[in-house]
């Protein structure tokens, strides 16, 4: 059984694939992840920084 790893999504992306990759990893709808990031942006102000960090540090999807 292959180990589940987080990666940027190449199929479910609006900007960089961060939310799509998180949705694939946690097996949830990507809309819920995007709403969560918006809540972090407007609630705590940390969503943009977290998104950029995940974008820079996550490997790209090799299943193209």
GROMACS .gro file of N, CA, C and O in nm, residues 6 13-15 18-19 21 38 42 50 57-58 60-61:
model
   56
    6UNK      N    1   0.141   1.452   0.112
    6UNK     CA    2   0.086   1.578   0.064
    6UNK      C    3   0.168   1.627  -0.055
    6UNK      O    4   0.291   1.617  -0.057
   13UNK      N    5  -0.680   2.287  -0.904
   13UNK     CA    6  -0.612   2.407  -0.857
   13UNK      C    7  -0.675   2.532  -0.916
   13UNK      O    8  -0.727   2.531  -1.026
   14UNK      N    9  -0.672   2.637  -0.837
   14UNK     CA   10  -0.717   2.768  -0.881
   14UNK      C   11  -0.596   2.861  -0.896
   14UNK      O   12  -0.589   2.941  -0.987
   15UNK      N   13  -0.501   2.849  -0.804
   15UNK     CA   14  -0.382   2.932  -0.808
   15UNK      C   15  -0.257   2.844  -0.818
   15UNK      O   16  -0.191   2.842  -0.921
   18UNK      N   17  -0.245   2.429  -0.382
   18UNK     CA   18  -0.230   2.404  -0.239
   18UNK      C   19  -0.359   2.349  -0.180
   18UNK      O   20  -0.358   2.244  -0.114
   19UNK      N   21  -0.469   2.414  -0.203
   19UNK     CA   22  -0.597   2.370  -0.146
   19UNK      C   23  -0.641   2.236  -0.206
   19UNK      O   24  -0.692   2.150  -0.133
   21UNK      N   25  -0.443   2.003  -0.319
   21UNK     CA   26  -0.356   1.902  -0.260
   21UNK      C   27  -0.396   1.866  -0.119
   21UNK      O   28  -0.395   1.749  -0.079
   38UNK      N   29  -0.980   3.112   0.356
   38UNK     CA   30  -1.042   3.246   0.363
   38UNK      C   31  -1.071   3.286   0.506
   38UNK      O   32  -1.053   3.401   0.544
   42UNK      N   33  -0.916   3.626   0.681
   42UNK     CA   34  -0.997   3.735   0.737
   42UNK      C   35  -1.008   3.729   0.889
   42UNK      O   36  -1.027   3.832   0.953
   50UNK      N   37   0.052   3.115   0.542
   50UNK     CA   38   0.046   2.969   0.541
   50UNK      C   39   0.036   2.916   0.399
   50UNK      O   40   0.103   2.820   0.363
   57UNK      N   41   0.702   2.495  -0.014
   57UNK     CA   42   0.762   2.377   0.047
   57UNK      C   43   0.707   2.244  -0.004
   57UNK      O   44   0.772   2.141   0.011
   58UNK      N   45   0.588   2.244  -0.061
   58UNK     CA   46   0.525   2.119  -0.102
   58UNK      C   47   0.580   2.071  -0.236
   58UNK      O   48   0.605   2.151  -0.326
   60UNK      N   49   0.558   1.899  -0.607
   60UNK     CA   50   0.457   1.901  -0.712
   60UNK      C   51   0.402   1.761  -0.734
   60UNK      O   52   0.468   1.662  -0.707
   61UNK      N   53   0.281   1.752  -0.787
   61UNK     CA   54   0.218   1.625  -0.819
   61UNK      C   55   0.285   1.563  -0.939
   61UNK      O   56   0.297   1.626  -1.043
   0.00000   0.00000   0.00000
